[in-house]
């Protein structure tokens, strides 16, 4: 099994994300990264929650399949999905592992009032979010757009399944444009 897997991805900046420590601990690390990306991207451009609040800025969030759901044994900072780990569900489990909630969190964090769209088109999710944001701007469906994506591989479960299905290179190298 080949792959590069992110370790230590569980630390979520509670001040930047406006989350309680308990919610941040239970959250899928991909969602935390999405919140931090959106916060940093807007602040790099000198925007604040106050300047964006109520604006027609859209939020487009891409979290490909495994990243959104906590389907891995380590699907969140709080020890993984209850369905996987067998632990008793907690108060944050309903919101900490859902793609649509991740998008709503970005809108809430930044005070956005424009379109809010969650996307999962597998490997193309980030490009699809960016493309959809550009289309929305051209169509004047929003004043500005924040497109965010995270596709961390936290463990090898996704690779194991796609490897068994024969969907990965047996050499462990990408051969996308080879003849």
mmCIF file of N, CA and C in Angstrom, residues 50-174:
data_model
loop_
_atom_site.group_PDB
_atom_site.id
_atom_site.type_symbol
_atom_site.label_atom_id
_atom_site.label_comp_id
_atom_site.label_asym_id
_atom_site.label_seq_id
_atom_site.Cartn_x
_atom_site.Cartn_y
_atom_site.Cartn_z
ATOM 1 N N UNK A 50 -16.294 41.632 10.102
ATOM 2 C CA UNK A 50 -17.099 42.855 10.103
ATOM 3 C C UNK A 50 -17.251 43.424 8.688
ATOM 4 N N UNK A 51 -16.185 43.385 7.895
ATOM 5 C CA UNK A 51 -16.276 43.950 6.543
ATOM 6 C C UNK A 51 -17.038 43.037 5.591
ATOM 7 N N UNK A 52 -17.040 41.741 5.870
ATOM 8 C CA UNK A 52 -17.752 40.792 5.007
ATOM 9 C C UNK A 52 -19.178 40.547 5.474
ATOM 10 N N UNK A 53 -19.449 40.809 6.750
ATOM 11 C CA UNK A 53 -20.740 40.499 7.349
ATOM 12 C C UNK A 53 -21.918 41.016 6.544
ATOM 13 N N UNK A 54 -22.799 40.091 6.175
ATOM 14 C CA UNK A 54 -24.000 40.443 5.433
ATOM 15 C C UNK A 54 -23.766 40.686 3.957
ATOM 16 N N UNK A 55 -22.515 40.559 3.501
ATOM 17 C CA UNK A 55 -22.223 40.797 2.085
ATOM 18 C C UNK A 55 -22.743 39.642 1.238
ATOM 19 N N UNK A 56 -22.836 39.888 -0.035
ATOM 20 C CA UNK A 56 -23.280 38.858 -0.970
ATOM 21 C C UNK A 56 -22.155 37.940 -1.388
ATOM 22 N N UNK A 57 -21.193 37.730 -0.508
ATOM 23 C CA UNK A 57 -20.067 36.845 -0.798
ATOM 24 C C UNK A 57 -20.505 35.396 -0.659
ATOM 25 N N UNK A 58 -20.170 34.592 -1.660
ATOM 26 C CA UNK A 58 -20.531 33.176 -1.652
ATOM 27 C C UNK A 58 -19.446 32.325 -1.009
ATOM 28 N N UNK A 59 -19.850 31.192 -0.485
ATOM 29 C CA UNK A 59 -18.922 30.215 0.095
ATOM 30 C C UNK A 59 -19.067 28.904 -0.660
ATOM 31 N N UNK A 60 -17.969 28.427 -1.224
ATOM 32 C CA UNK A 60 -17.951 27.154 -1.939
ATOM 33 C C UNK A 60 -16.913 26.270 -1.276
ATOM 34 N N UNK A 61 -17.350 25.145 -0.756
ATOM 35 C CA UNK A 61 -16.463 24.274 0.002
ATOM 36 C C UNK A 61 -16.422 22.901 -0.653
ATOM 37 N N UNK A 62 -15.221 22.414 -0.877
ATOM 38 C CA UNK A 62 -15.017 21.093 -1.462
ATOM 39 C C UNK A 62 -14.293 20.202 -0.465
ATOM 40 N N UNK A 63 -14.921 19.107 -0.129
ATOM 41 C CA UNK A 63 -14.303 18.093 0.723
ATOM 42 C C UNK A 63 -14.560 16.741 0.060
ATOM 43 N N UNK A 64 -13.610 16.223 -0.675
ATOM 44 C CA UNK A 64 -13.830 14.968 -1.384
ATOM 45 C C UNK A 64 -14.152 13.816 -0.439
ATOM 46 N N UNK A 65 -15.173 13.036 -0.797
ATOM 47 C CA UNK A 65 -15.640 11.826 -0.124
ATOM 48 C C UNK A 65 -15.159 11.544 1.269
ATOM 49 N N UNK A 66 -14.046 10.859 1.380
ATOM 50 C CA UNK A 66 -13.535 10.418 2.669
ATOM 51 C C UNK A 66 -13.254 11.583 3.607
ATOM 52 N N UNK A 67 -12.902 12.728 3.056
ATOM 53 C CA UNK A 67 -12.559 13.883 3.885
ATOM 54 C C UNK A 67 -13.763 14.428 4.631
ATOM 55 N N UNK A 68 -14.961 14.240 4.092
ATOM 56 C CA UNK A 68 -16.126 14.860 4.713
ATOM 57 C C UNK A 68 -16.756 14.024 5.796
ATOM 58 N N UNK A 69 -16.585 12.717 5.741
ATOM 59 C CA UNK A 69 -17.453 11.914 6.558
ATOM 60 C C UNK A 69 -16.931 11.262 7.804
ATOM 61 N N UNK A 70 -15.676 11.178 8.040
ATOM 62 C CA UNK A 70 -15.253 10.431 9.214
ATOM 63 C C UNK A 70 -15.421 8.950 9.003
ATOM 64 N N UNK A 71 -15.316 8.491 7.741
ATOM 65 C CA UNK A 71 -15.470 7.081 7.451
ATOM 66 C C UNK A 71 -14.222 6.305 7.829
ATOM 67 N N UNK A 72 -13.135 7.002 8.073
ATOM 68 C CA UNK A 72 -11.920 6.337 8.499
ATOM 69 C C UNK A 72 -11.999 6.101 9.997
ATOM 70 N N UNK A 73 -11.146 5.278 10.485
ATOM 71 C CA UNK A 73 -11.137 5.027 11.918
ATOM 72 C C UNK A 73 -10.805 6.261 12.718
ATOM 73 N N UNK A 74 -10.231 7.261 12.075
ATOM 74 C CA UNK A 74 -9.821 8.462 12.780
ATOM 75 C C UNK A 74 -10.537 9.678 12.210
ATOM 76 N N UNK A 75 -11.811 9.520 11.835
ATOM 77 C CA UNK A 75 -12.544 10.542 11.117
ATOM 78 C C UNK A 75 -12.677 11.877 11.787
ATOM 79 N N UNK A 76 -12.251 12.055 12.974
ATOM 80 C CA UNK A 76 -12.341 13.372 13.605
ATOM 81 C C UNK A 76 -11.380 13.470 14.757
ATOM 82 N N UNK A 77 -11.226 14.664 15.248
ATOM 83 C CA UNK A 77 -10.335 14.880 16.368
ATOM 84 C C UNK A 77 -10.824 14.193 17.619
ATOM 85 N N UNK A 78 -12.114 13.871 17.672
ATOM 86 C CA UNK A 78 -12.700 13.278 18.864
ATOM 87 C C UNK A 78 -12.687 11.773 18.853
ATOM 88 N N UNK A 79 -11.834 11.165 18.074
ATOM 89 C CA UNK A 79 -11.698 9.719 18.135
ATOM 90 C C UNK A 79 -12.454 8.993 17.053
ATOM 91 N N UNK A 80 -12.951 9.667 16.047
ATOM 92 C CA UNK A 80 -13.601 8.994 14.937
ATOM 93 C C UNK A 80 -15.099 8.938 15.084
ATOM 94 N N UNK A 81 -15.726 8.554 14.001
ATOM 95 C CA UNK A 81 -17.178 8.460 13.937
ATOM 96 C C UNK A 81 -17.688 7.372 14.884
ATOM 97 N N UNK A 82 -18.802 7.612 15.585
ATOM 98 C CA UNK A 82 -19.353 6.587 16.472
ATOM 99 C C UNK A 82 -19.675 5.289 15.729
ATOM 100 N N UNK A 83 -20.085 5.385 14.458
ATOM 101 C CA UNK A 83 -20.404 4.191 13.682
ATOM 102 C C UNK A 83 -19.162 3.334 13.466
ATOM 103 N N UNK A 84 -18.003 3.966 13.383
ATOM 104 C CA UNK A 84 -16.756 3.247 13.155
ATOM 105 C C UNK A 84 -16.154 2.765 14.468
ATOM 106 N N UNK A 85 -16.154 3.618 15.469
ATOM 107 C CA UNK A 85 -15.456 3.296 16.715
ATOM 108 C C UNK A 85 -16.331 2.562 17.731
ATOM 109 N N UNK A 86 -17.648 2.635 17.564
ATOM 110 C CA UNK A 86 -18.543 2.008 18.529
ATOM 111 C C UNK A 86 -18.748 2.836 19.783
ATOM 112 N N UNK A 87 -18.163 4.026 19.852
ATOM 113 C CA UNK A 87 -18.334 4.861 21.035
ATOM 114 C C UNK A 87 -19.719 5.499 21.021
ATOM 115 N N UNK A 88 -20.141 5.980 22.154
ATOM 116 C CA UNK A 88 -21.436 6.650 22.272
ATOM 117 C C UNK A 88 -21.397 7.997 21.524
ATOM 118 N N UNK A 89 -22.421 8.299 20.714
ATOM 119 C CA UNK A 89 -22.434 9.574 19.983
ATOM 120 C C UNK A 89 -22.430 10.764 20.935
ATOM 121 N N UNK A 90 -21.719 11.803 20.533
ATOM 122 C CA UNK A 90 -21.654 13.027 21.311
ATOM 123 C C UNK A 90 -22.483 14.125 20.670
ATOM 124 N N UNK A 91 -22.608 15.239 21.353
ATOM 125 C CA UNK A 91 -23.442 16.349 20.902
ATOM 126 C C UNK A 91 -22.940 16.951 19.583
ATOM 127 N N UNK A 92 -21.651 16.852 19.290
ATOM 128 C CA UNK A 92 -21.109 17.469 18.078
ATOM 129 C C UNK A 92 -20.994 16.506 16.897
ATOM 130 N N UNK A 93 -21.349 15.245 17.072
ATOM 131 C CA UNK A 93 -21.199 14.282 15.986
ATOM 132 C C UNK A 93 -22.056 14.614 14.765
ATOM 133 N N UNK A 94 -23.230 15.173 14.957
ATOM 134 C CA UNK A 94 -24.103 15.492 13.828
ATOM 135 C C UNK A 94 -23.526 16.608 12.956
ATOM 136 N N UNK A 95 -22.779 17.507 13.544
ATOM 137 C CA UNK A 95 -22.253 18.644 12.785
ATOM 138 C C UNK A 95 -20.783 18.512 12.427
ATOM 139 N N UNK A 96 -20.091 17.596 13.033
ATOM 140 C CA UNK A 96 -18.639 17.530 12.861
ATOM 141 C C UNK A 96 -18.176 16.655 11.715
ATOM 142 N N UNK A 97 -19.075 15.956 11.058
ATOM 143 C CA UNK A 97 -18.681 15.023 10.012
ATOM 144 C C UNK A 97 -19.548 15.154 8.766
ATOM 145 N N UNK A 98 -20.113 16.325 8.513
ATOM 146 C CA UNK A 98 -21.028 16.503 7.402
ATOM 147 C C UNK A 98 -20.551 17.618 6.483
ATOM 148 N N UNK A 99 -20.473 17.324 5.179
ATOM 149 C CA UNK A 99 -19.978 18.278 4.190
ATOM 150 C C UNK A 99 -20.805 19.552 4.146
ATOM 151 N N UNK A 100 -22.118 19.437 4.136
ATOM 152 C CA UNK A 100 -22.962 20.634 4.044
ATOM 153 C C UNK A 100 -22.791 21.540 5.253
ATOM 154 N N UNK A 101 -22.527 20.958 6.404
ATOM 155 C CA UNK A 101 -22.313 21.759 7.608
ATOM 156 C C UNK A 101 -20.987 22.510 7.512
ATOM 157 N N UNK A 102 -19.979 21.904 6.901
ATOM 158 C CA UNK A 102 -18.687 22.574 6.731
ATOM 159 C C UNK A 102 -18.859 23.860 5.941
ATOM 160 N N UNK A 103 -19.662 23.824 4.900
ATOM 161 C CA UNK A 103 -19.901 25.013 4.083
ATOM 162 C C UNK A 103 -20.657 26.073 4.883
ATOM 163 N N UNK A 104 -21.666 25.660 5.602
ATOM 164 C CA UNK A 104 -22.413 26.595 6.443
ATOM 165 C C UNK A 104 -21.542 27.226 7.511
ATOM 166 N N UNK A 105 -20.597 26.461 8.025
ATOM 167 C CA UNK A 105 -19.670 26.988 9.029
ATOM 168 C C UNK A 105 -18.825 28.124 8.456
ATOM 169 N N UNK A 106 -18.382 27.972 7.194
ATOM 170 C CA UNK A 106 -17.589 29.023 6.559
ATOM 171 C C UNK A 106 -18.429 30.292 6.445
ATOM 172 N N UNK A 107 -19.664 30.150 5.972
ATOM 173 C CA UNK A 107 -20.546 31.318 5.861
ATOM 174 C C UNK A 107 -20.771 31.976 7.206
ATOM 175 N N UNK A 108 -20.998 31.161 8.234
ATOM 176 C CA UNK A 108 -21.228 31.694 9.579
ATOM 177 C C UNK A 108 -19.968 32.369 10.124
ATOM 178 N N UNK A 109 -18.829 31.702 9.982
ATOM 179 C CA UNK A 109 -17.566 32.232 10.495
ATOM 180 C C UNK A 109 -17.271 33.612 9.923
ATOM 181 N N UNK A 110 -17.527 33.787 8.628
ATOM 182 C CA UNK A 110 -17.196 35.042 7.966
ATOM 183 C C UNK A 110 -18.377 35.997 7.848
ATOM 184 N N UNK A 111 -19.565 35.559 8.283
ATOM 185 C CA UNK A 111 -20.755 36.407 8.215
ATOM 186 C C UNK A 111 -21.265 36.599 6.791
ATOM 187 N N UNK A 112 -21.041 35.622 5.929
ATOM 188 C CA UNK A 112 -21.414 35.745 4.525
ATOM 189 C C UNK A 112 -22.908 35.517 4.316
ATOM 190 N N UNK A 113 -23.487 36.256 3.384
ATOM 191 C CA UNK A 113 -24.914 36.117 3.091
ATOM 192 C C UNK A 113 -25.157 35.729 1.631
ATOM 193 N N UNK A 114 -24.101 35.343 0.918
ATOM 194 C CA UNK A 114 -24.237 34.931 -0.470
ATOM 195 C C UNK A 114 -24.510 33.441 -0.568
ATOM 196 N N UNK A 115 -24.453 32.899 -1.778
ATOM 197 C CA UNK A 115 -24.689 31.469 -1.975
ATOM 198 C C UNK A 115 -23.715 30.629 -1.145
ATOM 199 N N UNK A 116 -24.193 29.501 -0.671
ATOM 200 C CA UNK A 116 -23.399 28.595 0.155
ATOM 201 C C UNK A 116 -23.536 27.206 -0.458
ATOM 202 N N UNK A 117 -22.438 26.669 -0.980
ATOM 203 C CA UNK A 117 -22.520 25.423 -1.732
ATOM 204 C C UNK A 117 -21.423 24.452 -1.304
ATOM 205 N N UNK A 118 -21.828 23.221 -1.003
ATOM 206 C CA UNK A 118 -20.900 22.154 -0.654
ATOM 207 C C UNK A 118 -20.727 21.253 -1.871
ATOM 208 N N UNK A 119 -19.477 20.907 -2.185
ATOM 209 C CA UNK A 119 -19.178 20.118 -3.379
ATOM 210 C C UNK A 119 -18.345 18.891 -3.054
ATOM 211 N N UNK A 120 -18.706 17.764 -3.667
ATOM 212 C CA UNK A 120 -17.888 16.561 -3.602
ATOM 213 C C UNK A 120 -17.910 15.923 -4.981
ATOM 214 N N UNK A 121 -16.890 16.196 -5.755
ATOM 215 C CA UNK A 121 -16.752 15.590 -7.080
ATOM 216 C C UNK A 121 -15.480 14.744 -7.104
ATOM 217 N N UNK A 122 -15.193 14.126 -6.000
ATOM 218 C CA UNK A 122 -14.006 13.285 -5.826
ATOM 219 C C UNK A 122 -12.737 14.098 -6.028
ATOM 220 N N UNK A 123 -11.825 13.618 -6.837
ATOM 221 C CA UNK A 123 -10.516 14.261 -6.990
ATOM 222 C C UNK A 123 -10.586 15.656 -7.595
ATOM 223 N N UNK A 124 -11.662 15.966 -8.287
ATOM 224 C CA UNK A 124 -11.777 17.280 -8.930
ATOM 225 C C UNK A 124 -12.519 18.297 -8.073
ATOM 226 N N UNK A 125 -12.792 17.991 -6.827
ATOM 227 C CA UNK A 125 -13.626 18.850 -5.984
ATOM 228 C C UNK A 125 -13.081 20.268 -5.847
ATOM 229 N N UNK A 126 -11.786 20.425 -5.633
ATOM 230 C CA UNK A 126 -11.211 21.768 -5.463
ATOM 231 C C UNK A 126 -11.359 22.587 -6.739
ATOM 232 N N UNK A 127 -11.041 21.986 -7.882
ATOM 233 C CA UNK A 127 -11.181 22.699 -9.153
ATOM 234 C C UNK A 127 -12.642 23.010 -9.456
ATOM 235 N N UNK A 128 -13.531 22.098 -9.098
ATOM 236 C CA UNK A 128 -14.956 22.327 -9.321
ATOM 237 C C UNK A 128 -15.457 23.480 -8.464
ATOM 238 N N UNK A 129 -14.999 23.571 -7.226
ATOM 239 C CA UNK A 129 -15.387 24.689 -6.355
ATOM 240 C C UNK A 129 -14.911 26.014 -6.926
ATOM 241 N N UNK A 130 -13.670 26.045 -7.375
ATOM 242 C CA UNK A 130 -13.127 27.267 -7.964
ATOM 243 C C UNK A 130 -13.874 27.650 -9.240
ATOM 244 N N UNK A 131 -14.133 26.685 -10.096
ATOM 245 C CA UNK A 131 -14.861 26.922 -11.349
ATOM 246 C C UNK A 131 -16.283 27.418 -11.068
ATOM 247 N N UNK A 132 -16.942 26.784 -10.110
ATOM 248 C CA UNK A 132 -18.311 27.172 -9.757
ATOM 249 C C UNK A 132 -18.333 28.586 -9.182
ATOM 250 N N UNK A 133 -17.335 28.923 -8.378
ATOM 251 C CA UNK A 133 -17.229 30.282 -7.847
ATOM 252 C C UNK A 133 -17.043 31.306 -8.952
ATOM 253 N N UNK A 134 -16.184 31.000 -9.916
ATOM 254 C CA UNK A 134 -15.965 31.914 -11.055
ATOM 255 C C UNK A 134 -17.243 32.075 -11.869
ATOM 256 N N UNK A 135 -17.950 30.965 -12.094
ATOM 257 C CA UNK A 135 -19.225 31.042 -12.831
ATOM 258 C C UNK A 135 -20.236 31.901 -12.091
ATOM 259 N N UNK A 136 -20.307 31.753 -10.779
ATOM 260 C CA UNK A 136 -21.248 32.540 -9.971
ATOM 261 C C UNK A 136 -20.910 34.027 -10.045
ATOM 262 N N UNK A 137 -19.626 34.345 -10.060
ATOM 263 C CA UNK A 137 -19.207 35.746 -10.186
ATOM 264 C C UNK A 137 -19.578 36.304 -11.561
ATOM 265 N N UNK A 138 -19.315 35.528 -12.616
ATOM 266 C CA UNK A 138 -19.656 35.982 -13.976
ATOM 267 C C UNK A 138 -21.155 36.188 -14.145
ATOM 268 N N UNK A 139 -21.939 35.318 -13.494
ATOM 269 C CA UNK A 139 -23.399 35.407 -13.592
ATOM 270 C C UNK A 139 -23.976 36.413 -12.598
ATOM 271 N N UNK A 140 -23.108 37.068 -11.842
ATOM 272 C CA UNK A 140 -23.501 38.056 -10.836
ATOM 273 C C UNK A 140 -24.451 37.465 -9.772
ATOM 274 N N UNK A 141 -24.203 36.202 -9.446
ATOM 275 C CA UNK A 141 -24.971 35.541 -8.391
ATOM 276 C C UNK A 141 -24.413 35.880 -7.012
ATOM 277 N N UNK A 142 -23.209 36.441 -6.995
ATOM 278 C CA UNK A 142 -22.596 36.862 -5.741
ATOM 279 C C UNK A 142 -21.619 37.992 -6.028
ATOM 280 N N UNK A 143 -21.312 38.761 -4.978
ATOM 281 C CA UNK A 143 -20.389 39.896 -5.103
ATOM 282 C C UNK A 143 -18.927 39.446 -5.112
ATOM 283 N N UNK A 144 -18.641 38.412 -4.377
ATOM 284 C CA UNK A 144 -17.310 37.825 -4.265
ATOM 285 C C UNK A 144 -17.516 36.363 -3.888
ATOM 286 N N UNK A 145 -16.460 35.586 -3.927
ATOM 287 C CA UNK A 145 -16.587 34.168 -3.586
ATOM 288 C C UNK A 145 -15.357 33.693 -2.825
ATOM 289 N N UNK A 146 -15.595 32.834 -1.852
ATOM 290 C CA UNK A 146 -14.529 32.170 -1.115
ATOM 291 C C UNK A 146 -14.639 30.687 -1.461
ATOM 292 N N UNK A 147 -13.622 30.155 -2.123
ATOM 293 C CA UNK A 147 -13.600 28.732 -2.475
ATOM 294 C C UNK A 147 -12.513 28.053 -1.648
ATOM 295 N N UNK A 148 -12.884 27.014 -0.930
ATOM 296 C CA UNK A 148 -11.953 26.299 -0.063
ATOM 297 C C UNK A 148 -12.033 24.804 -0.333
ATOM 298 N N UNK A 149 -10.912 24.135 -0.185
ATOM 299 C CA UNK A 149 -10.889 22.681 -0.357
ATOM 300 C C UNK A 149 -9.786 22.082 0.505
ATOM 301 N N UNK A 150 -10.057 20.897 1.018
ATOM 302 C CA UNK A 150 -9.060 20.117 1.745
ATOM 303 C C UNK A 150 -9.233 18.675 1.329
ATOM 304 N N UNK A 151 -8.148 18.007 1.032
ATOM 305 C CA UNK A 151 -8.209 16.600 0.658
ATOM 306 C C UNK A 151 -7.118 15.797 1.329
ATOM 307 N N UNK A 152 -6.955 15.981 2.631
ATOM 308 C CA UNK A 152 -5.934 15.242 3.367
ATOM 309 C C UNK A 152 -6.253 13.759 3.386
ATOM 310 N N UNK A 153 -5.210 12.983 3.361
ATOM 311 C CA UNK A 153 -5.349 11.539 3.570
ATOM 312 C C UNK A 153 -4.824 11.278 4.974
ATOM 313 N N UNK A 154 -5.730 10.985 5.887
ATOM 314 C CA UNK A 154 -5.331 10.815 7.285
ATOM 315 C C UNK A 154 -4.896 9.397 7.612
ATOM 316 N N UNK A 155 -5.333 8.452 6.823
ATOM 317 C CA UNK A 155 -4.896 7.069 7.018
ATOM 318 C C UNK A 155 -5.001 6.349 5.677
ATOM 319 N N UNK A 156 -4.672 5.094 5.644
ATOM 320 C CA UNK A 156 -4.629 4.358 4.394
ATOM 321 C C UNK A 156 -5.900 3.649 3.990
ATOM 322 N N UNK A 157 -7.017 3.861 4.703
ATOM 323 C CA UNK A 157 -8.227 3.099 4.395
ATOM 324 C C UNK A 157 -8.738 3.362 2.979
ATOM 325 N N UNK A 158 -8.705 4.618 2.532
ATOM 326 C CA UNK A 158 -9.155 4.923 1.171
ATOM 327 C C UNK A 158 -8.257 4.294 0.132
ATOM 328 N N UNK A 159 -6.950 4.337 0.356
ATOM 329 C CA UNK A 159 -6.009 3.721 -0.568
ATOM 330 C C UNK A 159 -6.163 2.203 -0.586
ATOM 331 N N UNK A 160 -6.427 1.613 0.564
ATOM 332 C CA UNK A 160 -6.579 0.161 0.625
ATOM 333 C C UNK A 160 -7.748 -0.290 -0.245
ATOM 334 N N UNK A 161 -8.856 0.395 -0.154
ATOM 335 C CA UNK A 161 -10.048 0.031 -0.926
ATOM 336 C C UNK A 161 -9.811 0.224 -2.417
ATOM 337 N N UNK A 162 -9.249 1.378 -2.812
ATOM 338 C CA UNK A 162 -9.022 1.630 -4.234
ATOM 339 C C UNK A 162 -7.914 0.734 -4.787
ATOM 340 N N UNK A 163 -6.971 0.322 -3.962
ATOM 341 C CA UNK A 163 -5.924 -0.593 -4.392
ATOM 342 C C UNK A 163 -6.502 -1.970 -4.680
ATOM 343 N N UNK A 164 -7.360 -2.463 -3.775
ATOM 344 C CA UNK A 164 -8.005 -3.765 -3.963
ATOM 345 C C UNK A 164 -8.851 -3.758 -5.237
ATOM 346 N N UNK A 165 -9.456 -2.616 -5.543
ATOM 347 C CA UNK A 165 -10.292 -2.491 -6.746
ATOM 348 C C UNK A 165 -9.449 -2.323 -8.011
ATOM 349 N N UNK A 166 -8.119 -2.253 -7.880
ATOM 350 C CA UNK A 166 -7.242 -2.102 -9.027
ATOM 351 C C UNK A 166 -7.221 -0.696 -9.599
ATOM 352 N N UNK A 167 -7.570 0.291 -8.769
ATOM 353 C CA UNK A 167 -7.656 1.674 -9.240
ATOM 354 C C UNK A 167 -6.366 2.458 -9.039
ATOM 355 N N UNK A 168 -5.376 1.875 -8.393
ATOM 356 C CA UNK A 168 -4.104 2.562 -8.146
ATOM 357 C C UNK A 168 -2.974 1.845 -8.878
ATOM 358 N N UNK A 169 -1.946 2.586 -9.172
ATOM 359 C CA UNK A 169 -0.772 2.023 -9.828
ATOM 360 C C UNK A 169 -0.088 1.027 -8.903
ATOM 361 N N UNK A 170 0.229 -0.151 -9.402
ATOM 362 C CA UNK A 170 0.942 -1.121 -8.558
ATOM 363 C C UNK A 170 2.355 -0.653 -8.200
ATOM 364 N N UNK A 171 2.906 0.316 -8.953
ATOM 365 C CA UNK A 171 4.224 0.848 -8.654
ATOM 366 C C UNK A 171 4.182 1.973 -7.613
ATOM 367 N N UNK A 172 2.998 2.439 -7.249
ATOM 368 C CA UNK A 172 2.882 3.499 -6.257
ATOM 369 C C UNK A 172 3.205 4.874 -6.824
ATOM 370 N N UNK A 173 3.177 5.021 -8.125
ATOM 371 C CA UNK A 173 3.468 6.300 -8.794
ATOM 372 C C UNK A 173 2.308 6.665 -9.707
ATOM 373 N N UNK A 174 2.063 7.947 -9.858
ATOM 374 C CA UNK A 174 1.015 8.442 -10.735
ATOM 375 C C UNK A 174 1.470 8.343 -12.185
#
